[in-house]
């Protein structure tokens, strides 16, 4: 499996209340990573109220507690992320998913995440 | 070439390799500093076909100074194993170690196993280990 593109999520809007609220992608949408060591992904945020952050996470196994953040975007923008096994603190492991971390008051954000898994 | 997957099914040689648990949650204790516990042969992983790997270490408890060593060998013989990654327990969060083919002092060879040791006292730990093998040759 040399390369494969993915849509971690098409345009979606997530909303919540309070900084302790986070929304995690539902399990069926998580992407399983094969033997690819590198990844490139784009996080696009088109709308946000208050200041939520959009994170991409990775984990060895599909267990909630072991996911680790590998990117965070908290502005209305489009940002390209590059993860190389040779240099990343946390490379792409076995699974990918997104989560949104809330902020004070009522918050919302509209975003999309697409990318490519590849070997060098 | 025959596949030698460990009891947790890692890795799946001949198919798509799935990252997973090298060692599921396990509690181990050593009665003195001279006690070292090494993975039984049934849990050794056959990583043939993979050049690089990421290993994860997660603890629920550990004696300060505890070391988990991942070893690698070109053949499945006891004397052939050399240290690949040495991790000193220091956190209950998942800590990653990346083995990159081009820069590793000891590159990933065919077999991988774990070893737990402590240099100066009796020890105990509850831990699990993860592995993600990357980039087929």
CSV table of N, CA and C in Angstrom, one decimal, chain A residues 1 32-38 58-63 65-68 84-95 117 119-120, chain B residues 15-21 25 50 52-58 60 94-100 103 128 130-136:
chain,number,residue,atom,x,y,z
A,1,UNK,N,0.9,-1.2,0.0
A,1,UNK,CA,0.0,0.0,0.0
A,1,UNK,C,0.9,1.2,0.0
A,32,UNK,N,-8.2,3.8,9.4
A,32,UNK,CA,-7.2,2.8,9.7
A,32,UNK,C,-5.9,3.1,8.8
A,33,UNK,N,-4.8,3.2,9.5
A,33,UNK,CA,-3.6,3.4,8.7
A,33,UNK,C,-2.9,2.1,8.5
A,34,UNK,N,-2.3,1.9,7.3
A,34,UNK,CA,-1.6,0.7,7.0
A,34,UNK,C,-0.1,0.8,7.4
A,35,UNK,N,0.7,0.4,6.5
A,35,UNK,CA,2.2,0.5,6.7
A,35,UNK,C,2.8,1.8,6.3
A,36,UNK,N,1.9,2.8,5.9
A,36,UNK,CA,2.5,4.0,5.4
A,36,UNK,C,3.1,4.8,6.6
A,37,UNK,N,4.2,5.4,6.4
A,37,UNK,CA,5.0,6.0,7.5
A,37,UNK,C,4.7,7.5,7.5
A,38,UNK,N,4.3,8.1,6.4
A,38,UNK,CA,4.2,9.5,6.3
A,38,UNK,C,2.8,9.9,6.0
A,58,UNK,N,-3.9,10.5,16.5
A,58,UNK,CA,-3.5,9.2,16.1
A,58,UNK,C,-3.4,8.2,17.3
A,59,UNK,N,-3.5,6.9,17.0
A,59,UNK,CA,-3.3,5.9,18.1
A,59,UNK,C,-2.9,4.6,17.4
A,60,UNK,N,-2.3,3.8,18.3
A,60,UNK,CA,-1.9,2.4,17.8
A,60,UNK,C,-3.1,1.5,17.6
A,61,UNK,N,-4.0,1.7,18.5
A,61,UNK,CA,-5.2,0.8,18.5
A,61,UNK,C,-6.5,1.7,18.6
A,62,UNK,N,-7.6,1.1,18.3
A,62,UNK,CA,-8.8,1.9,18.3
A,62,UNK,C,-9.5,2.0,19.6
A,63,UNK,N,-8.7,2.5,20.6
A,63,UNK,CA,-9.2,2.6,21.9
A,63,UNK,C,-9.1,4.1,22.3
A,65,UNK,N,-8.7,6.0,24.9
A,65,UNK,CA,-7.8,6.6,25.8
A,65,UNK,C,-6.4,6.8,25.3
A,66,UNK,N,-6.0,6.1,24.2
A,66,UNK,CA,-4.7,6.2,23.8
A,66,UNK,C,-4.4,7.1,22.6
A,67,UNK,N,-5.4,7.8,22.2
A,67,UNK,CA,-5.2,8.7,21.0
A,67,UNK,C,-4.3,9.9,21.5
A,68,UNK,N,-3.5,10.3,20.6
A,68,UNK,CA,-2.5,11.4,20.8
A,68,UNK,C,-2.7,12.5,19.8
A,84,UNK,N,6.3,13.2,8.9
A,84,UNK,CA,7.3,12.2,8.4
A,84,UNK,C,7.8,11.4,9.6
A,85,UNK,N,7.9,10.1,9.4
A,85,UNK,CA,8.3,9.2,10.4
A,85,UNK,C,9.6,9.6,11.0
A,86,UNK,N,10.5,10.0,10.1
A,86,UNK,CA,11.9,10.3,10.5
A,86,UNK,C,12.0,11.5,11.4
A,87,UNK,N,11.0,12.4,11.4
A,87,UNK,CA,11.2,13.6,12.2
A,87,UNK,C,10.0,13.9,13.1
A,88,UNK,N,8.9,13.2,13.0
A,88,UNK,CA,7.7,13.6,13.8
A,88,UNK,C,7.9,13.1,15.2
A,89,UNK,N,7.5,13.8,16.2
A,89,UNK,CA,7.5,13.4,17.6
A,89,UNK,C,6.5,12.2,17.7
A,90,UNK,N,5.3,12.4,17.1
A,90,UNK,CA,4.3,11.3,17.1
A,90,UNK,C,3.9,11.1,15.6
A,91,UNK,N,4.5,10.1,15.0
A,91,UNK,CA,4.1,9.9,13.6
A,91,UNK,C,2.7,9.3,13.5
A,92,UNK,N,2.2,9.1,12.3
A,92,UNK,CA,0.9,8.5,12.1
A,92,UNK,C,1.1,7.0,12.5
A,93,UNK,N,0.2,6.5,13.4
A,93,UNK,CA,0.3,5.2,13.9
A,93,UNK,C,-0.7,4.3,13.2
A,94,UNK,N,-1.7,3.8,14.0
A,94,UNK,CA,-2.6,2.8,13.4
A,94,UNK,C,-4.0,3.4,13.0
A,95,UNK,N,-4.3,4.5,13.6
A,95,UNK,CA,-5.6,5.1,13.4
A,95,UNK,C,-5.5,6.6,13.4
A,117,UNK,N,-2.0,9.4,2.9
A,117,UNK,CA,-1.0,8.5,3.6
A,117,UNK,C,0.0,8.0,2.6
A,119,UNK,N,4.3,6.4,1.7
A,119,UNK,CA,5.7,6.1,2.0
A,119,UNK,C,6.6,7.0,1.3
A,120,UNK,N,7.8,7.2,1.8
A,120,UNK,CA,8.8,8.1,1.2
A,120,UNK,C,9.1,7.7,-0.2
B,15,UNK,N,-0.1,-9.9,4.7
B,15,UNK,CA,-1.3,-9.1,4.5
B,15,UNK,C,-0.9,-7.7,4.9
B,16,UNK,N,-1.9,-6.9,5.2
B,16,UNK,CA,-1.7,-5.6,5.6
B,16,UNK,C,-1.3,-5.5,7.1
B,17,UNK,N,-0.2,-5.0,7.4
B,17,UNK,CA,0.2,-4.9,8.8
B,17,UNK,C,-0.7,-4.0,9.6
B,18,UNK,N,-1.1,-4.4,10.7
B,18,UNK,CA,-1.9,-3.6,11.5
B,18,UNK,C,-1.2,-3.2,12.8
B,19,UNK,N,-1.0,-2.0,13.1
B,19,UNK,CA,-0.4,-1.6,14.4
B,19,UNK,C,-1.3,-2.1,15.5
B,20,UNK,N,-0.7,-2.5,16.6
B,20,UNK,CA,-1.4,-3.0,17.7
B,20,UNK,C,-0.6,-3.2,18.9
B,21,UNK,N,-1.0,-4.0,19.8
B,21,UNK,CA,-0.4,-4.2,21.1
B,21,UNK,C,0.7,-5.3,21.0
B,25,UNK,N,-2.2,-5.2,28.5
B,25,UNK,CA,-2.0,-4.8,29.9
B,25,UNK,C,-1.5,-6.1,30.7
B,50,UNK,N,9.7,-5.1,7.1
B,50,UNK,CA,9.5,-3.8,7.6
B,50,UNK,C,10.8,-3.2,8.0
B,52,UNK,N,11.0,0.1,9.4
B,52,UNK,CA,10.9,1.1,10.5
B,52,UNK,C,9.8,0.8,11.4
B,53,UNK,N,9.8,1.4,12.6
B,53,UNK,CA,8.8,1.1,13.5
B,53,UNK,C,8.6,2.2,14.5
B,54,UNK,N,7.4,2.3,15.1
B,54,UNK,CA,7.2,3.1,16.2
B,54,UNK,C,6.7,2.3,17.3
B,55,UNK,N,7.3,2.5,18.5
B,55,UNK,CA,6.9,1.7,19.7
B,55,UNK,C,6.3,2.6,20.7
B,56,UNK,N,5.2,2.2,21.4
B,56,UNK,CA,4.6,2.9,22.4
B,56,UNK,C,4.7,2.2,23.8
B,57,UNK,N,4.9,3.0,24.8
B,57,UNK,CA,5.0,2.5,26.2
B,57,UNK,C,4.0,3.2,27.0
B,58,UNK,N,3.2,2.4,27.7
B,58,UNK,CA,2.2,3.0,28.6
B,58,UNK,C,2.2,2.2,29.9
B,60,UNK,N,0.6,1.9,34.0
B,60,UNK,CA,-0.3,2.2,35.1
B,60,UNK,C,0.4,2.3,36.4
B,94,UNK,N,1.2,7.6,27.1
B,94,UNK,CA,1.8,6.8,26.1
B,94,UNK,C,3.0,7.6,25.6
B,95,UNK,N,4.2,7.0,25.6
B,95,UNK,CA,5.4,7.6,25.1
B,95,UNK,C,5.9,6.8,23.9
B,96,UNK,N,6.2,7.5,22.8
B,96,UNK,CA,6.6,6.9,21.6
B,96,UNK,C,8.1,6.9,21.4
B,97,UNK,N,8.6,5.8,20.8
B,97,UNK,CA,10.0,5.8,20.3
B,97,UNK,C,10.0,5.3,18.8
B,98,UNK,N,10.6,6.1,18.0
B,98,UNK,CA,10.6,5.9,16.6
B,98,UNK,C,12.0,5.3,16.2
B,99,UNK,N,11.9,4.2,15.4
B,99,UNK,CA,13.2,3.6,14.9
B,99,UNK,C,13.2,3.8,13.4
B,100,UNK,N,14.1,4.7,13.0
B,100,UNK,CA,14.2,5.1,11.6
B,100,UNK,C,15.4,4.3,10.9
B,103,UNK,N,18.9,6.2,10.3
B,103,UNK,CA,19.6,6.8,11.3
B,103,UNK,C,19.8,5.9,12.6
B,128,UNK,N,1.6,-1.8,29.2
B,128,UNK,CA,1.3,-2.4,27.9
B,128,UNK,C,2.2,-1.7,26.9
B,130,UNK,N,3.0,-1.0,22.6
B,130,UNK,CA,2.4,-1.0,21.3
B,130,UNK,C,3.5,-1.0,20.2
B,131,UNK,N,3.1,-1.4,19.0
B,131,UNK,CA,4.0,-1.3,17.9
B,131,UNK,C,3.3,-1.0,16.6
B,132,UNK,N,3.9,-0.2,15.8
B,132,UNK,CA,3.4,0.1,14.4
B,132,UNK,C,4.6,-0.1,13.5
B,133,UNK,N,4.6,-1.1,12.7
B,133,UNK,CA,5.7,-1.4,11.7
B,133,UNK,C,5.3,-0.7,10.4
B,134,UNK,N,6.4,0.0,9.9
B,134,UNK,CA,6.1,0.8,8.7
B,134,UNK,C,7.0,0.5,7.5
B,135,UNK,N,6.6,0.9,6.4
B,135,UNK,CA,7.3,1.0,5.1
B,135,UNK,C,7.8,-0.4,4.7
B,136,UNK,N,7.1,-1.1,4.0
B,136,UNK,CA,7.6,-2.4,3.5
B,136,UNK,C,8.7,-2.2,2.5
